mmCIF file of C-alpha atoms in Angstrom:
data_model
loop_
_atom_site.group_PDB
_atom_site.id
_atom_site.type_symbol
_atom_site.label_atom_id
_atom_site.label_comp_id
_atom_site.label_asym_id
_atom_site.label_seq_id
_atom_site.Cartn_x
_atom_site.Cartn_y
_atom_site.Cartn_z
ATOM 1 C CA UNK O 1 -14.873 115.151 -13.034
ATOM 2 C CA UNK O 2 -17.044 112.178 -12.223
ATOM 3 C CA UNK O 3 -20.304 111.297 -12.868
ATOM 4 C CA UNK O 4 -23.170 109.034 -12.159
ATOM 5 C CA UNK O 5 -26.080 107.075 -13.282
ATOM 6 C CA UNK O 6 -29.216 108.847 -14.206
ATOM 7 C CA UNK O 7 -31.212 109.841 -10.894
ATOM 8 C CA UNK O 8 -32.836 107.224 -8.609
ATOM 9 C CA UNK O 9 -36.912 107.366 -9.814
ATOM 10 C CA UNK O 10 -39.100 109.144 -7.384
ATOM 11 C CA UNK O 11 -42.677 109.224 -6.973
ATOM 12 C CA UNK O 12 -44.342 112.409 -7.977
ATOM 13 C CA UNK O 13 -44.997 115.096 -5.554
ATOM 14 C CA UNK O 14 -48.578 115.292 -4.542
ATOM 15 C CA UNK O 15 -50.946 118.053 -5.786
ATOM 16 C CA UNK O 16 -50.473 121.905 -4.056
ATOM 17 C CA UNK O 17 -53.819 121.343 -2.135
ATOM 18 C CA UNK O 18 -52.231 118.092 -0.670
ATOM 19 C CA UNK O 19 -49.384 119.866 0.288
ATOM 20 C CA UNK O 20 -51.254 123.015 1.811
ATOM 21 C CA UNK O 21 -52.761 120.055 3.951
ATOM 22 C CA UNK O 22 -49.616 118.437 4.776
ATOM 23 C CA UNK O 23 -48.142 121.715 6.304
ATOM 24 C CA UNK O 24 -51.728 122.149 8.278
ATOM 25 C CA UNK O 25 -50.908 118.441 9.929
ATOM 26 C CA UNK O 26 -47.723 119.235 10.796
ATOM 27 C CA UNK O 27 -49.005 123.268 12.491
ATOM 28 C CA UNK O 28 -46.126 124.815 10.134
ATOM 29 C CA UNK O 29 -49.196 127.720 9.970
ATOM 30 C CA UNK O 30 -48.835 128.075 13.752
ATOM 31 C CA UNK O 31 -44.498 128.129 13.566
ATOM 32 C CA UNK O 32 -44.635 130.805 10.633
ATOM 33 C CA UNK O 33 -47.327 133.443 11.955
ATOM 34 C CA UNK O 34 -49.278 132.378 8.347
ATOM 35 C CA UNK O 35 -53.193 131.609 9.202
ATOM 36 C CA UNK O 36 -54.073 127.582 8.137
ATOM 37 C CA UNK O 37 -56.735 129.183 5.417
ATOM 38 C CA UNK O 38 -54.275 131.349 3.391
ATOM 39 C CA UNK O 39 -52.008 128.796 3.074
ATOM 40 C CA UNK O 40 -55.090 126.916 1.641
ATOM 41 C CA UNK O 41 -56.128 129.785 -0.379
ATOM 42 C CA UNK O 42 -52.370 130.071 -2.168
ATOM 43 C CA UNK O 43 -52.458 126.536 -2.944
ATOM 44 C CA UNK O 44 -55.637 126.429 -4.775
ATOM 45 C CA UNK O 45 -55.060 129.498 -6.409
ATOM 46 C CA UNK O 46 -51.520 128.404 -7.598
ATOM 47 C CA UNK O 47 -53.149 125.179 -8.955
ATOM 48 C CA UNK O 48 -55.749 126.970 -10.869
ATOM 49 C CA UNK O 49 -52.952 128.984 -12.513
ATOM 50 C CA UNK O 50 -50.812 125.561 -13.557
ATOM 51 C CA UNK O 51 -51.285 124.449 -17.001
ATOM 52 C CA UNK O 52 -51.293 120.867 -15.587
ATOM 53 C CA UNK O 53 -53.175 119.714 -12.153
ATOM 54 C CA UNK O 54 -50.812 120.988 -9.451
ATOM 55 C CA UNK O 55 -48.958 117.638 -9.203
ATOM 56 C CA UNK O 56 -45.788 115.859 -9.460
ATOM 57 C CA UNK O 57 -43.012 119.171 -10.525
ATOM 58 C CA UNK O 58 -44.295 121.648 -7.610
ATOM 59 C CA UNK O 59 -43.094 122.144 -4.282
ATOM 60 C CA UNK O 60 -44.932 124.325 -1.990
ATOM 61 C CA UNK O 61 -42.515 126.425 0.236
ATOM 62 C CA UNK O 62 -42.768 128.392 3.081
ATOM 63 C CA UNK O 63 -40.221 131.538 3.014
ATOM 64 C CA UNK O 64 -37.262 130.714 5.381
ATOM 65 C CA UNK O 65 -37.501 134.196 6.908
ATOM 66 C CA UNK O 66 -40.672 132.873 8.377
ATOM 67 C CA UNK O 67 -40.294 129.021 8.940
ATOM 68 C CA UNK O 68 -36.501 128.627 9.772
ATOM 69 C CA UNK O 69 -34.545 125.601 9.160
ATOM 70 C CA UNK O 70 -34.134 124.714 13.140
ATOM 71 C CA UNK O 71 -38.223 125.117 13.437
ATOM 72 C CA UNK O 72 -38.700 122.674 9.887
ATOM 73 C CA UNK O 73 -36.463 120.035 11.085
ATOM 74 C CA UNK O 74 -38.055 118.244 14.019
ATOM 75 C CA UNK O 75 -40.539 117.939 11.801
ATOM 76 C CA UNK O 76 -39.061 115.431 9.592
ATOM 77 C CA UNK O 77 -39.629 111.635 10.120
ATOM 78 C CA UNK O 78 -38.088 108.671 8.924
ATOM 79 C CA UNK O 79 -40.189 105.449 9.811
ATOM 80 C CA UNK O 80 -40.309 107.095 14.184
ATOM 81 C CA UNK O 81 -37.663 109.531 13.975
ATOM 82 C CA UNK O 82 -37.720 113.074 14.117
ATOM 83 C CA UNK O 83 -35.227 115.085 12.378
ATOM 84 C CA UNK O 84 -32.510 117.102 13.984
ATOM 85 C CA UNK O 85 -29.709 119.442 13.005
ATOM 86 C CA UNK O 86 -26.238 118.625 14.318
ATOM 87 C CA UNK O 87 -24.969 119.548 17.411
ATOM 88 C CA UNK O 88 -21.907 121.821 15.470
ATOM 89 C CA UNK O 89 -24.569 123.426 13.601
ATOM 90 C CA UNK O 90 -26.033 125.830 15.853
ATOM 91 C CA UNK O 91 -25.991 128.641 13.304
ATOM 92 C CA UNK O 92 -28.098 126.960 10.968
ATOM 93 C CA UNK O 93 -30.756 129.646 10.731
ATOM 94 C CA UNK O 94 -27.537 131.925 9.536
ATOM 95 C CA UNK O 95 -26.886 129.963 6.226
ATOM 96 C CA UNK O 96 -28.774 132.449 3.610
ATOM 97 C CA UNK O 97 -30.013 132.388 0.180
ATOM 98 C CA UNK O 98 -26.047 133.356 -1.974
ATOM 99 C CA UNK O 99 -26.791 133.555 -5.176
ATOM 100 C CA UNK O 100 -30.152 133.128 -5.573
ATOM 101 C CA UNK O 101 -32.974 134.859 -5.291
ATOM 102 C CA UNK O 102 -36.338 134.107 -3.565
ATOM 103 C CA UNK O 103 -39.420 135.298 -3.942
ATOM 104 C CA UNK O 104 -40.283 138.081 -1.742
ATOM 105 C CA UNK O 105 -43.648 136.000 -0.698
ATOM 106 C CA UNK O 106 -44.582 134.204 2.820
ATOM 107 C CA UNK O 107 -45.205 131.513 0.077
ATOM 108 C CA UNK O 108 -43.891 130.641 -3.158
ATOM 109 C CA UNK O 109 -43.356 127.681 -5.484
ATOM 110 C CA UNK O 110 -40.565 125.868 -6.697
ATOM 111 C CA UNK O 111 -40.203 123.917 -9.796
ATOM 112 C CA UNK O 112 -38.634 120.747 -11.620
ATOM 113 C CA UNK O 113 -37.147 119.327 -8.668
ATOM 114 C CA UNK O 114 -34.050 116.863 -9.275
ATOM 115 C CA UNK O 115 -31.847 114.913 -6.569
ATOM 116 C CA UNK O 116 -28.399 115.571 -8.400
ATOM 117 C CA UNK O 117 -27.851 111.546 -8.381
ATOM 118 C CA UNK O 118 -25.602 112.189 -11.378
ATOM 119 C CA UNK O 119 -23.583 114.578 -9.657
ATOM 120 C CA UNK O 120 -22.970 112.403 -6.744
ATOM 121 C CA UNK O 121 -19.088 112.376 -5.720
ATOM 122 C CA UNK O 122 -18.845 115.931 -6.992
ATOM 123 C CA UNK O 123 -17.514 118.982 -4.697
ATOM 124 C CA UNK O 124 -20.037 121.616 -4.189
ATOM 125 C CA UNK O 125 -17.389 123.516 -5.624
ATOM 126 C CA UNK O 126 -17.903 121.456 -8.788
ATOM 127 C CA UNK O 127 -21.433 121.306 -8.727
ATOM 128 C CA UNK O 128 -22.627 124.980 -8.449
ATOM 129 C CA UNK O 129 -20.755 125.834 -12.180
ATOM 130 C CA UNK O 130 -22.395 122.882 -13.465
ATOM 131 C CA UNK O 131 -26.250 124.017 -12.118
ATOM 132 C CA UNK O 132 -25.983 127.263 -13.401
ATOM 133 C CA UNK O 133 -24.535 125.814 -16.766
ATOM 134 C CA UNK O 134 -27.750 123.798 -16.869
ATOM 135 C CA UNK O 135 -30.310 126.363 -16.427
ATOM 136 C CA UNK O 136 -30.723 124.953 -12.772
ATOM 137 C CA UNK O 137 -30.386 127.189 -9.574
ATOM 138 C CA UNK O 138 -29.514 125.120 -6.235
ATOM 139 C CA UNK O 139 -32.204 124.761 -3.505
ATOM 140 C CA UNK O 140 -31.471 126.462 -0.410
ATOM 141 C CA UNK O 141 -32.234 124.510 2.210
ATOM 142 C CA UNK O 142 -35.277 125.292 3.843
ATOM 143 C CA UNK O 143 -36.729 124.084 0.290
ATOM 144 C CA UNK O 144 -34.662 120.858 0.832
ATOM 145 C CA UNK O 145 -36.879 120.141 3.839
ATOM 146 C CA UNK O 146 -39.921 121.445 2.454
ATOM 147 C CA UNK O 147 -39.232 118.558 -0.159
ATOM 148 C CA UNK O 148 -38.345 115.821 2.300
ATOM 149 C CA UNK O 149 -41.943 116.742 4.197
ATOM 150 C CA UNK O 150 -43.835 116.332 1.108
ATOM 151 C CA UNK O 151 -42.298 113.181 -0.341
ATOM 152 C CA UNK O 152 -39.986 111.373 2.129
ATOM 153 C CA UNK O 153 -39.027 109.112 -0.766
ATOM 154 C CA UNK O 154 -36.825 111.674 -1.988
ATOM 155 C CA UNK O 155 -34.302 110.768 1.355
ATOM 156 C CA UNK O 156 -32.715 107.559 0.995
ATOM 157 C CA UNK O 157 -29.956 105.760 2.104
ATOM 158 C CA UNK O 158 -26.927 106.419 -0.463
ATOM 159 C CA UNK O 159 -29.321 109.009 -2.474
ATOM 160 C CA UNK O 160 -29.208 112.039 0.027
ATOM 161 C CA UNK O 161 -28.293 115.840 -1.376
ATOM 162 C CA UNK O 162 -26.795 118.826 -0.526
ATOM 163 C CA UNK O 163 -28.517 122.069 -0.416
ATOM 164 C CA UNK O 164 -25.613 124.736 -1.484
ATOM 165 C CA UNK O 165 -28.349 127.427 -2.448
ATOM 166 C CA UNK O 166 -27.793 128.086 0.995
ATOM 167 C CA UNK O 167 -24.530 129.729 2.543
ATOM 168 C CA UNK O 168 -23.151 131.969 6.161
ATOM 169 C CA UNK O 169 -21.420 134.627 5.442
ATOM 170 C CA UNK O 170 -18.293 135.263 7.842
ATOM 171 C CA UNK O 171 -18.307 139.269 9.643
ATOM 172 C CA UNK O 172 -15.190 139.278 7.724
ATOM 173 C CA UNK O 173 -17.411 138.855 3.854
ATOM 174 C CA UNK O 174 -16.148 135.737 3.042
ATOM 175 C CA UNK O 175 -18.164 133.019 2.764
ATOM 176 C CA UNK O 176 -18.045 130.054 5.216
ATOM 177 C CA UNK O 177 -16.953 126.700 4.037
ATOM 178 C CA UNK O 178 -19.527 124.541 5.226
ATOM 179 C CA UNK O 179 -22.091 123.974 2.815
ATOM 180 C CA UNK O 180 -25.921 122.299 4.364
ATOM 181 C CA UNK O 181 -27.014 118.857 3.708
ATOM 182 C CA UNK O 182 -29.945 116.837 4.160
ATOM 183 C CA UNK O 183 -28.943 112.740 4.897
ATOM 184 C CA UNK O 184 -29.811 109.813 7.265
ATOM 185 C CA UNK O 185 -27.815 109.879 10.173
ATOM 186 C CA UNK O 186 -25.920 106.387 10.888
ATOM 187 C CA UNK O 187 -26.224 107.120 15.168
ATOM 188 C CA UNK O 188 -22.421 107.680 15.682
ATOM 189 C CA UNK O 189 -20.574 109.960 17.279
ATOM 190 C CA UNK O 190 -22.280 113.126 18.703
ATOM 191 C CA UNK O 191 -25.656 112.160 16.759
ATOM 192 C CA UNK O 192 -26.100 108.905 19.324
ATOM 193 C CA UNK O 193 -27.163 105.032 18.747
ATOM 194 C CA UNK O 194 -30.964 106.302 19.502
ATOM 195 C CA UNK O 195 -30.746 108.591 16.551
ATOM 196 C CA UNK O 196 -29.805 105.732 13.819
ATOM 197 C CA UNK O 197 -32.013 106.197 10.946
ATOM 198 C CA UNK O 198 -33.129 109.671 11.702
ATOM 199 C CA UNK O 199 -33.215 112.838 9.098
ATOM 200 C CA UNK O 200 -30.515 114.644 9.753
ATOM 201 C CA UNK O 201 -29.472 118.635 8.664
ATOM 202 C CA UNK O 202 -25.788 119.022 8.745
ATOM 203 C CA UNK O 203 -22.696 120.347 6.752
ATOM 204 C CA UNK O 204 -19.951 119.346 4.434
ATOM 205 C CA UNK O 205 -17.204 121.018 3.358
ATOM 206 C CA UNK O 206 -17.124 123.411 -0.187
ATOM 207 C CA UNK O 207 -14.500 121.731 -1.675
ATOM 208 C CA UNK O 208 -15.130 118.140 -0.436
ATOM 209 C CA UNK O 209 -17.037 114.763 -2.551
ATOM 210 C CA UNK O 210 -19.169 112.564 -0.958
ATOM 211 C CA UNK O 211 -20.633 109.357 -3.042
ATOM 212 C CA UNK O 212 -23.711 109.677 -1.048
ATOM 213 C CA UNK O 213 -24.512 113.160 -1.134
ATOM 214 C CA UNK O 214 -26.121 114.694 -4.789
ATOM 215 C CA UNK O 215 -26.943 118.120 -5.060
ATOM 216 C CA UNK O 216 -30.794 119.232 -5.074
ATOM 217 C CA UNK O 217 -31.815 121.943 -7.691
ATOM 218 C CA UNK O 218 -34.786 123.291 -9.288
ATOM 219 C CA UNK O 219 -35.694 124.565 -12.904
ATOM 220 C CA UNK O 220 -37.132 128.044 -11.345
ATOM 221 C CA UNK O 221 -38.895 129.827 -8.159
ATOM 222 C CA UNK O 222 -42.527 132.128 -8.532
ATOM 223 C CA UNK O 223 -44.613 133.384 -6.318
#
């Protein structure tokens, strides 16, 4: 199976409070039904409870059930442009949390982000073993975009990721084999020239490798 170098450095993520703030900006509190000062109130309390300052290894997340991936996305920018999810994506809101489990919390934490550089050119297929043999659980991907929000250094060119916490289940049981995925659109095809550069949610294939695409994971979730 291949491998890679070590992951790309990234700046820390900034303190819970800065986040809460971030979110504010954006009116996520308006999209999600959750009032501007309890999303305050969570973030200060969840610093006071870290054994460090509330920076650089915590990612403030807003439950999927109440900020959807197709409400996050145009959010995203990248220098002037939004992001968007892919045209063959309309079921995006349909990819659920498979095998993991979120905290039952308008808000929670995640912890000990990583990009999955190393892991670049693996199959998801490949990857998901490998997480789990680590200790690691996959982000689902309305944390994915929560991350991009918060530090847009962790989307680059060549060092995008793949979000396979995430996954549709078929009427049938099975599950579907697209898998999402956070990258930088390149303005071909259906995505258009005026969309070059832009943050895009889309899919690849379970059992497919892509050299650009690593796979983001977290050391844990709490509320």
């Amino acid at each position: 199976m291949p491998d890679t170098s070590s992951n790309a450095a990234l700046p820390a993520l900034p303190p819970l409070t800065d986040q809460a703030e971030r979110l504010i900006a954006l009116g996520v509190p308006e999209l999600a039904g959750i009032p501007a000062d309890e999303i305050r109130a969570y973030a200060r309390s969840a610093t006071a409870g870290d054994s460090g300052d509330g920076t650089g290894d915590t990612l403030l997340v807003v439950h999927p059930d109440r900020a959807p991936a197709s409400v996050l996305t145009p959010l995203l920018r990248r220098g002037d442009k939004p992001g968007f999810v892919v045209v063959d994506m309309p079921d995006v809101d349909d990819f659920a949390p498979a095998g993991v489990e979120l905290p039952d919390s308008a808000l929670y934490l995640v912890t000990g982000l990583d990009r999955g550089d190393r892991m670049a050119n693996w199959s998801p297929e490949e990857a998901l073993p490998a997480l789990g043999a680590q200790g690691r659980t996959p982000l689902v991907l309305g944390e994915g975009i929560h991350w991009v929000l918060q530090q847009p250094a962790a989307l680059e060119r060549n060092h995008c990721f793949m979000t396979i916490g995430s996954r549709l289940r078929k009427a049938n049981g099975t599950l579907d084999a697209r898998t999402p995925a956070i990258w930088i659109s390149n303005g071909t095809g259906r995505d258009g020239r005026e969309r070059r550069d832009a943050p895009k949610v889309g899919w690849c294939w379970w059992g497919n490798r892509h050299t650009w695409l690593g796979f983001a994971s977290g050391t844990g979730r709490g509320e």
